């Protein structure tokens, strides 16, 4: 298994291009199952999760062609299977996104239950209840969600709690249902809006995506379309925090600062000077140490849970004391224990981390436990003294395109240590960037 070796070497400095949003590209790819037409999708990030979704679509009968850099064209004339197998679903929970489209277009779907996840139990009951309300018959057998229908009907569905992929699954299914579907207490994430824009370009009739009540009028069929994925707000936020934690100055291009308001406000509170235009953002810490900032995660437009680990890392080396409260997922503080190995002073009390900043973190061998926890460890390592060796970085590869190349471009001392290498000392690591 590959590892990352990082030596903190002062402020990050320079500019990098932000990739397309993973969490927008995954549902848009799943949505292409809804039509026989060709869907051309641009700005797709090169990530492990995207490869998994493409593999899943191919298993289901979709033809996927690479049309250019970051561009894919999909076509699903027929389905030769409606089964999303365990081997693929277990590596990526977002595979559940094929459930709604398969059911709506082909009248049947079998999707493996995603199973436990490192950041909490993450059930899919809301997806299932919603599809049942639209007339699907659903059973759980042999670890699979087995669903069929002779035709979905529009329904009014009230989510008990806000679910991003739950909203996406039902929104996709509703595009081909007969009549009108109203989703109440829907997720308002920018990725929902991006998916709705793509679906509407395919002939769907969706109103108010991005608001708590979404209205979808079903149509008979969808057609091919072109769509460009929005920039990744979490990748953008991660690079901004990395700059803040190292006292650096970084400019991010091809991004959408308007999707990051709360994160930007928190970074200003931490002492950063931030300027932005429509598609770029620049942070300047002027070599200063950040002030610790308290955050509470909650559904969009509030502070994103996917930025929580990065702020714990920032606070760990910041001036003062902060609380970080996680309200979306239980058990999403596994990075705390790893950061403690680097000297961080973090106390966990239920769903809150109390972080007392220390003058300087120290490099140590640490283990990545999930995607965003890994990002937190990378940030801590960039700000620490000495070498940090991060194990299990396949988590990072799921969601960050070329992270070591991008960080190296900003001056970081970062190397990928290939998996077969028994020890970094015996076989020196390859320098990347
Ligand atoms: C999506 C994002 C993920 C992000 C999360 C919260 C994608 C591919 N992933 O995940 O990066 O961290 O939103 O912003 O977009 N829940 C239920 N029953 C359900 C569904 C969810 O109880 O049927 C609970 C979950 O356990 C969790 C909360 O609802 O506590 C929110 O989860 P949800 O928004 O569904 O997360 P994902 O869509 O899986």
Coordinates of C-alpha atoms and ligand atoms in Angstrom, one line a residue:
X1 CA 0.0 0.0 0.0
X2 CA 1.3 3.4 -0.9
X3 CA 2.2 5.9 1.8
X4 CA 2.9 9.6 1.7
X5 CA 6.0 11.1 3.2
X6 CA 5.6 14.8 4.1
X7 CA 8.2 17.1 5.7
X8 CA 6.9 20.4 6.9
X9 CA 9.0 23.0 5.2
X10 CA 7.3 26.3 5.7
X11 CA 4.6 28.3 4.0
X12 CA 2.9 27.0 0.9
X13 CA 3.2 29.4 -2.0
X14 CA 1.9 29.5 -5.6
X15 CA -1.1 28.6 -7.6
X16 CA -3.0 25.4 -8.5
X17 CA -6.0 24.5 -10.5
X18 CA -9.0 23.0 -8.7
X19 CA -10.6 19.8 -10.2
X20 CA -14.2 19.0 -10.9
X21 CA -16.3 18.1 -7.8
X22 CA -16.3 14.4 -7.0
X23 CA -19.6 14.6 -5.2
X24 CA -21.2 16.2 -8.3
X25 CA -19.6 13.9 -10.9
X26 CA -20.8 10.7 -9.2
X27 CA -24.5 11.5 -9.3
X28 CA -24.3 13.0 -12.8
X29 CA -22.6 9.8 -14.0
X30 CA -25.4 7.7 -12.3
X31 CA -28.0 10.0 -13.9
X32 CA -26.8 9.0 -17.4
X33 CA -28.6 5.6 -16.8
X34 CA -31.9 7.5 -17.2
X35 CA -31.5 8.0 -21.0
X36 CA -30.6 6.0 -24.1
X37 CA -29.0 9.2 -25.4
X38 CA -25.3 10.2 -25.3
X39 CA -24.4 12.4 -22.4
X40 CA -21.1 14.3 -22.7
X41 CA -19.7 15.3 -19.3
X42 CA -16.8 17.7 -18.8
X43 CA -14.5 18.6 -15.9
X44 CA -14.6 15.1 -14.4
X45 CA -11.9 14.6 -11.8
X46 CA -9.4 11.7 -12.2
X47 CA -10.1 9.8 -9.0
X48 CA -10.5 6.3 -7.8
X49 CA -14.2 6.9 -6.9
X50 CA -14.9 8.0 -10.5
X51 CA -13.2 4.9 -11.9
X52 CA -15.4 2.8 -9.5
X53 CA -18.6 4.5 -10.8
X54 CA -17.5 4.1 -14.4
X55 CA -16.9 0.4 -13.7
X56 CA -20.3 0.1 -12.1
X57 CA -22.0 1.7 -15.1
X58 CA -20.2 -0.6 -17.5
X59 CA -21.4 -3.6 -15.4
X60 CA -24.9 -2.3 -15.9
X61 CA -24.6 -2.0 -19.7
X62 CA -23.5 1.6 -20.2
X63 CA -20.9 2.4 -22.8
X64 CA -18.4 4.9 -21.5
X65 CA -15.9 6.6 -23.8
X66 CA -13.1 9.0 -22.9
X67 CA -13.7 12.0 -25.2
X68 CA -10.9 14.3 -24.1
X69 CA -9.1 15.4 -20.9
X70 CA -11.6 15.2 -18.1
X71 CA -14.4 14.4 -20.6
X72 CA -16.5 11.3 -20.8
X73 CA -19.4 10.4 -23.1
X74 CA -21.9 7.8 -21.8
X75 CA -24.7 5.9 -23.6
X76 CA -27.0 3.3 -22.0
X77 CA -29.2 1.9 -24.9
X78 CA -30.1 -1.2 -22.9
X79 CA -29.2 -2.5 -19.6
X80 CA -27.7 -6.0 -19.5
X81 CA -27.9 -6.1 -15.7
X82 CA -29.7 -4.2 -13.0
X83 CA -27.4 -5.5 -10.3
X84 CA -24.8 -3.4 -8.5
X85 CA -22.6 -6.0 -7.0
X86 CA -21.1 -6.0 -3.5
X87 CA -17.5 -5.9 -4.7
X88 CA -18.0 -2.5 -6.2
X89 CA -20.5 -1.0 -3.7
X90 CA -18.4 -1.9 -0.7
X91 CA -15.6 0.3 -2.0
X92 CA -17.8 3.2 -2.6
X93 CA -21.0 4.0 -0.8
X94 CA -22.1 6.4 -3.5
X95 CA -22.9 3.4 -5.7
X96 CA -26.3 3.6 -4.1
X97 CA -26.9 6.4 -6.6
X98 CA -27.7 3.9 -9.3
X99 CA -30.8 2.6 -7.4
X100 CA -33.2 5.5 -8.4
X101 CA -32.2 5.7 -12.1
X102 CA -32.3 1.9 -12.6
X103 CA -35.7 1.6 -11.1
X104 CA -37.1 4.6 -12.9
X105 CA -35.8 3.6 -16.4
X106 CA -35.8 -0.3 -16.3
X107 CA -38.4 -1.0 -13.6
X108 CA -35.9 -3.0 -11.5
X109 CA -32.7 -2.7 -9.5
X110 CA -30.6 -4.8 -7.1
X111 CA -28.1 -2.8 -5.2
X112 CA -25.9 -4.3 -2.5
X113 CA -26.3 -2.7 0.8
X114 CA -23.3 -0.4 1.3
X115 CA -22.6 -1.9 4.7
X116 CA -20.9 -0.2 7.7
X117 CA -18.8 2.8 7.0
X118 CA -15.8 4.0 8.9
X119 CA -17.5 7.3 9.7
X120 CA -20.6 5.9 11.3
X121 CA -23.5 3.6 10.4
X122 CA -24.8 5.6 7.4
X123 CA -28.0 3.8 6.7
X124 CA -30.0 4.1 3.4
X125 CA -33.5 3.9 4.9
X126 CA -34.5 7.3 3.5
X127 CA -33.7 6.3 -0.1
X128 CA -35.8 3.1 0.4
X129 CA -38.7 4.8 2.1
X130 CA -38.9 7.5 -0.6
X131 CA -38.8 5.0 -3.5
X132 CA -41.5 3.0 -1.7
X133 CA -43.7 6.1 -1.5
X134 CA -43.3 6.4 -5.3
X135 CA -44.8 2.9 -5.7
X136 CA -41.7 0.7 -5.8
X137 CA -41.8 -2.8 -4.1
X138 CA -38.6 -3.2 -2.2
X139 CA -37.2 -6.0 -0.1
X140 CA -33.8 -6.7 1.5
X141 CA -32.5 -10.1 0.6
X142 CA -29.0 -11.6 0.9
X143 CA -27.5 -8.2 1.6
X144 CA -29.1 -6.7 -1.5
X145 CA -31.8 -4.0 -1.9
X146 CA -34.1 -5.6 -4.4
X147 CA -36.6 -3.2 -6.0
X148 CA -39.1 -3.3 -8.8
X149 CA -42.0 -1.4 -10.2
X150 CA -44.4 -1.3 -13.0
X151 CA -44.1 2.5 -13.1
X152 CA -43.1 5.0 -10.4
X153 CA -45.7 7.6 -9.4
X154 CA -45.0 11.1 -8.2
X155 CA -45.4 11.6 -4.4
X156 CA -44.9 14.1 -1.6
X157 CA -41.9 13.0 0.4
X158 CA -40.7 14.6 3.6
X159 CA -37.2 13.7 4.6
X160 CA -36.8 13.0 8.4
X161 CA -33.2 14.4 8.1
X162 CA -31.3 16.0 5.4
X163 CA -29.6 13.5 3.1
X164 CA -27.5 14.5 0.1
X165 CA -27.5 11.2 -1.9
X166 CA -31.0 10.5 -0.6
X167 CA -32.2 13.7 -2.2
X168 CA -30.3 12.9 -5.4
X169 CA -31.6 9.4 -5.7
X170 CA -35.2 10.4 -5.3
X171 CA -34.8 13.5 -7.6
X172 CA -33.4 11.2 -10.3
X173 CA -36.1 8.6 -9.9
X174 CA -38.9 11.3 -10.0
X175 CA -37.8 12.6 -13.4
X176 CA -39.4 9.6 -15.1
X177 CA -42.3 9.0 -12.6
X178 CA -45.8 9.8 -13.7
X179 CA -47.1 13.0 -12.1
X180 CA -45.4 15.5 -9.7
X181 CA -43.0 14.7 -6.9
X182 CA -42.4 17.1 -4.1
X183 CA -39.3 16.6 -1.9
X184 CA -39.5 18.4 1.4
X185 CA -36.5 19.0 3.7
X186 CA -34.3 18.2 0.7
X187 CA -30.6 18.7 0.8
X188 CA -29.5 22.1 -0.6
X189 CA -25.8 21.3 -1.5
X190 CA -24.4 22.8 -4.7
X191 CA -23.9 19.3 -6.0
X192 CA -27.8 18.8 -5.9
X193 CA -28.1 22.0 -8.1
X194 CA -25.5 20.7 -10.5
X195 CA -27.3 17.4 -10.8
X196 CA -30.6 19.1 -11.4
X197 CA -29.0 21.3 -14.1
X198 CA -27.7 18.2 -15.9
X199 CA -31.1 16.4 -15.6
X200 CA -32.9 19.5 -16.9
X201 CA -30.5 19.7 -19.8
X202 CA -31.5 16.0 -20.5
X203 CA -35.2 17.1 -20.6
X204 CA -36.2 16.7 -16.9
X205 CA -38.5 19.3 -15.3
X206 CA -37.0 20.1 -11.9
X207 CA -37.7 23.3 -10.0
X208 CA -36.2 24.8 -6.9
X209 CA -33.1 22.5 -6.6
X210 CA -30.9 24.2 -4.0
X211 CA -34.0 25.0 -1.8
X212 CA -35.5 22.8 0.9
X213 CA -38.6 22.0 -1.3
X214 CA -37.8 20.6 -4.8
X215 CA -40.6 20.0 -7.3
X216 CA -40.2 17.5 -10.1
X217 CA -42.7 16.9 -12.8
X218 CA -42.2 13.5 -14.4
X219 CA -41.6 13.2 -18.2
X220 CA -41.8 10.1 -20.5
X221 CA -38.2 10.0 -21.4
X222 CA -34.9 11.9 -21.1
X223 CA -32.5 12.6 -23.9
X224 CA -28.7 13.1 -24.4
X225 CA -27.1 16.4 -23.3
X226 CA -23.8 18.1 -22.5
X227 CA -22.9 19.1 -19.0
X228 CA -19.8 20.5 -17.2
X229 CA -19.2 19.5 -13.5
X230 CA -18.9 22.3 -11.0
X231 CA -15.5 22.9 -9.3
X232 CA -14.8 20.9 -6.1
X233 CA -15.6 23.1 -3.1
X234 CA -14.1 20.6 -0.6
X235 CA -10.8 20.4 -2.6
X236 CA -10.7 24.2 -2.7
X237 CA -11.4 24.4 1.1
X238 CA -8.7 21.8 1.8
X239 CA -6.0 23.8 -0.1
X240 CA -7.1 27.0 1.6
X241 CA -6.7 25.4 5.0
X242 CA -3.3 23.9 4.0
X243 CA -2.2 27.4 3.1
X244 CA -3.6 28.8 6.4
X245 CA -1.9 26.1 8.5
X246 CA 1.5 26.8 7.0
X247 CA 1.3 30.6 7.0
X248 CA 1.3 30.6 3.2
X249 CA -0.1 32.4 0.2
X250 CA -2.0 30.4 -2.3
X251 CA -4.1 31.2 -5.3
X252 CA -6.7 28.6 -6.5
X253 CA -7.9 28.7 -10.1
X254 CA -11.0 27.3 -11.9
X255 CA -12.9 27.2 -8.7
X256 CA -16.2 28.7 -7.4
X257 CA -15.6 30.7 -4.2
X258 CA -19.3 31.5 -4.0
X259 CA -19.9 27.9 -2.8
X260 CA -17.5 28.3 0.1
X261 CA -18.9 31.3 2.1
X262 CA -18.8 29.7 5.6
X263 CA -15.4 28.2 5.1
X264 CA -14.0 31.5 3.9
X265 CA -15.6 33.4 6.9
X266 CA -13.9 30.9 9.3
X267 CA -10.6 31.3 7.6
X268 CA -10.9 35.1 7.9
X269 CA -11.7 34.6 11.6
X270 CA -8.5 32.5 11.8
X271 CA -6.5 35.6 10.6
X272 CA -6.3 35.0 6.8
X273 CA -6.6 37.7 4.2
X274 CA -8.8 36.4 1.4
X275 CA -9.6 37.9 -2.0
X276 CA -11.6 36.3 -4.7
X277 CA -13.2 36.7 -8.2
X278 CA -15.8 34.6 -9.9
X279 CA -13.5 31.6 -10.6
X280 CA -10.5 32.2 -8.4
X281 CA -9.6 32.7 -4.7
X282 CA -6.4 33.7 -3.0
X283 CA -5.5 33.3 0.7
X284 CA -2.6 35.1 2.3
X285 CA -1.6 34.3 5.9
X286 CA 1.5 36.6 5.7
X287 CA 3.6 34.0 7.6
X288 CA 1.4 34.3 10.6
X289 CA 0.2 31.5 12.8
X290 CA -3.6 31.0 12.6
X291 CA -6.0 31.7 15.5
X292 CA -8.0 28.7 16.5
X293 CA -11.6 28.8 15.3
X294 CA -14.7 26.9 16.5
X295 CA -17.0 25.3 14.0
X296 CA -20.3 23.3 14.0
X297 CA -21.0 21.0 11.0
X298 CA -24.5 21.0 9.5
X299 CA -26.1 20.6 6.1
X300 CA -25.4 23.2 3.4
X301 CA -25.2 26.2 3.5
X302 CA -23.7 25.7 7.0
X303 CA -20.2 24.5 7.7
X304 CA -19.5 21.2 5.8
X305 CA -18.7 18.0 7.6
X306 CA -16.3 17.3 4.8
X307 CA -14.1 20.2 6.0
X308 CA -14.3 19.2 9.7
X309 CA -11.0 17.2 9.8
X310 CA -9.1 19.9 8.0
X311 CA -10.2 22.5 10.7
X312 CA -9.3 20.1 13.5
X313 CA -5.8 19.9 12.0
X314 CA -5.6 23.7 11.6
X315 CA -6.7 24.3 15.2
X316 CA -4.2 21.7 16.4
X317 CA -1.3 24.1 15.5
X318 CA -3.2 27.4 16.0
X319 CA -3.0 30.0 18.7
X320 CA -5.7 29.4 21.4
X321 CA -8.5 27.0 21.9
X322 CA -11.5 25.9 19.8
X323 CA -14.4 23.4 19.8
X324 CA -15.3 21.5 16.7
X325 CA -18.8 20.0 16.8
X326 CA -19.8 17.2 14.4
X327 CA -23.6 17.0 13.9
X328 CA -23.9 15.0 10.7
X329 CA -21.9 11.7 11.3
X330 CA -21.3 9.9 14.5
X331 CA -17.7 8.6 14.9
X332 CA -16.1 11.1 12.5
X333 CA -13.1 12.0 14.7
X334 CA -10.8 9.2 13.9
X335 CA -8.2 11.7 12.8
X336 CA -8.1 13.1 16.4
X337 CA -6.2 10.0 17.6
X338 CA -3.7 10.2 14.7
X339 CA -3.2 13.9 15.3
X340 CA -2.5 13.2 19.0
X341 CA 0.4 11.1 17.7
X342 CA 1.8 14.3 16.2
X343 CA 1.5 16.0 19.6
X344 CA -1.9 17.6 19.2
X345 CA -3.9 18.4 22.3
X346 CA -7.4 17.2 21.4
X347 CA -10.0 16.0 23.9
X348 CA -13.2 14.3 22.6
X349 CA -16.4 14.8 24.4
X350 CA -19.2 13.1 22.6
X351 CA -19.6 14.7 19.2
X352 CA -17.3 17.6 20.1
X353 CA -13.5 17.9 19.8
X354 CA -11.9 20.4 22.1
X355 CA -8.7 21.5 20.5
X356 CA -5.9 23.4 22.3
X357 CA -3.4 24.7 19.8
X358 CA 0.2 23.8 20.4
X359 CA 3.2 25.8 19.1
X360 CA 4.4 23.1 16.6
X361 CA 3.1 19.7 15.7
X362 CA 5.8 17.0 15.3
X363 CA 6.0 14.6 12.3
X364 CA 5.1 10.9 13.2
X365 CA 3.9 7.8 11.4
X366 CA 0.1 8.0 11.1
X367 CA -2.8 6.2 9.5
X368 CA -5.5 7.6 7.2
X369 CA -8.9 6.2 8.2
X370 CA -11.2 7.9 5.7
X371 CA -11.1 10.4 2.9
X372 CA -11.4 13.7 4.7
X373 CA -9.5 12.5 7.8
X374 CA -6.6 11.9 5.4
X375 CA -6.8 15.5 4.2
X376 CA -6.6 16.6 7.9
X377 CA -3.4 14.5 8.4
X378 CA -1.8 16.0 5.2
X379 CA -2.5 19.5 6.5
X380 CA -1.1 18.7 9.9
X381 CA 2.0 17.1 8.3
X382 CA 2.6 20.2 6.1
X383 CA 2.6 22.4 9.3
X384 CA 4.7 20.0 11.5
X385 CA 8.4 19.7 12.2
X386 CA 10.1 16.7 10.7
X387 CA 8.7 13.8 8.6
X388 CA 5.2 12.4 8.7
X389 CA 4.5 9.1 7.0
X390 CA 0.8 8.7 6.2
X391 CA -0.3 5.1 5.7
X392 CA -3.4 3.9 3.8
X393 CA -3.5 6.9 1.4
X394 CA -5.8 5.0 -0.9
X395 CA -8.5 6.9 1.0
X396 CA -6.9 10.2 -0.3
X397 CA -6.8 8.9 -3.9
X398 CA -10.5 8.3 -3.7
X399 CA -11.2 12.0 -3.5
X400 CA -8.2 14.2 -4.3
X401 CA -6.8 14.4 -7.8
X402 CA -3.0 14.4 -7.9
X403 CA -2.8 15.9 -4.4
X404 CA 0.9 15.3 -4.1
X405 CA 1.7 16.9 -7.5
X406 CA -0.5 19.9 -6.6
X407 CA 1.1 20.4 -3.2
X408 CA 4.6 19.9 -4.6
X409 CA 3.8 22.7 -7.0
X410 CA 3.1 24.9 -4.0
X411 CA 6.5 24.1 -2.6
X412 CA 5.6 21.2 -0.2
X413 CA 8.2 18.5 0.4
X414 CA 5.9 15.5 -0.3
X415 CA 6.7 12.1 -1.8
X416 CA 4.6 9.0 -2.5
X417 CA 6.3 5.9 -1.1
X418 CA 5.3 3.0 -3.3
X419 CA 3.6 0.2 -1.6
X420 CA 6.0 -2.6 -2.3
X421 CA 8.8 -0.7 -0.6
X422 CA 9.4 -2.3 2.8
X423 CA 10.9 0.8 4.2
X424 CA 11.5 4.4 3.1
X425 CA 15.1 4.2 4.4
X426 CA 16.1 1.1 2.4
X427 CA 14.5 2.3 -0.9
X428 CA 14.4 6.0 -1.1
X429 CA 11.0 7.4 -2.1
X430 CA 10.2 8.8 -5.5
X431 CA 10.1 12.6 -5.6
X432 CA 6.8 13.7 -7.2
X433 CA 6.3 17.1 -8.8
Ligands
LIG1 C1 -22.8 12.9 1.1 C2 -21.4 13.2 0.6 C3 -20.4 13.1 1.7 C4 -20.8 14.1 2.8 C5 -22.3 13.9 3.2 C6 -22.8 15.0 4.2 C7 -21.6 12.3 -1.7 C8 -21.2 11.2 -2.6 N1 -21.2 12.1 -0.4 O1 -22.9 11.6 1.7 O2 -19.2 13.5 1.2 O3 -20.0 13.9 3.9 O4 -23.1 13.9 2.1 O5 -22.6 16.2 3.7 O6 -22.2 13.2 -2.1 N2 -28.9 9.1 6.8 C9 -29.8 8.2 7.3 N3 -30.6 7.5 6.4 C10 -30.4 7.6 5.1 C11 -29.4 8.5 4.6 C12 -28.7 9.2 5.5 O7 -30.0 8.1 8.5 O8 -31.1 6.9 4.3 C13 -28.0 9.9 7.7 C14 -26.5 9.5 7.7 O9 -26.2 8.4 8.5 C15 -25.9 10.8 8.1 C16 -26.9 11.9 7.6 O10 -28.1 11.2 7.3 O11 -25.9 10.8 9.5 C17 -26.4 12.6 6.4 O12 -26.0 11.6 5.4 P1 -26.1 11.9 3.8 O13 -26.3 13.3 3.5 O14 -27.0 10.9 3.3 O15 -24.6 11.5 3.4 P2 -24.2 10.9 2.0 O16 -25.2 11.3 1.0 O17 -23.9 9.5 2.2

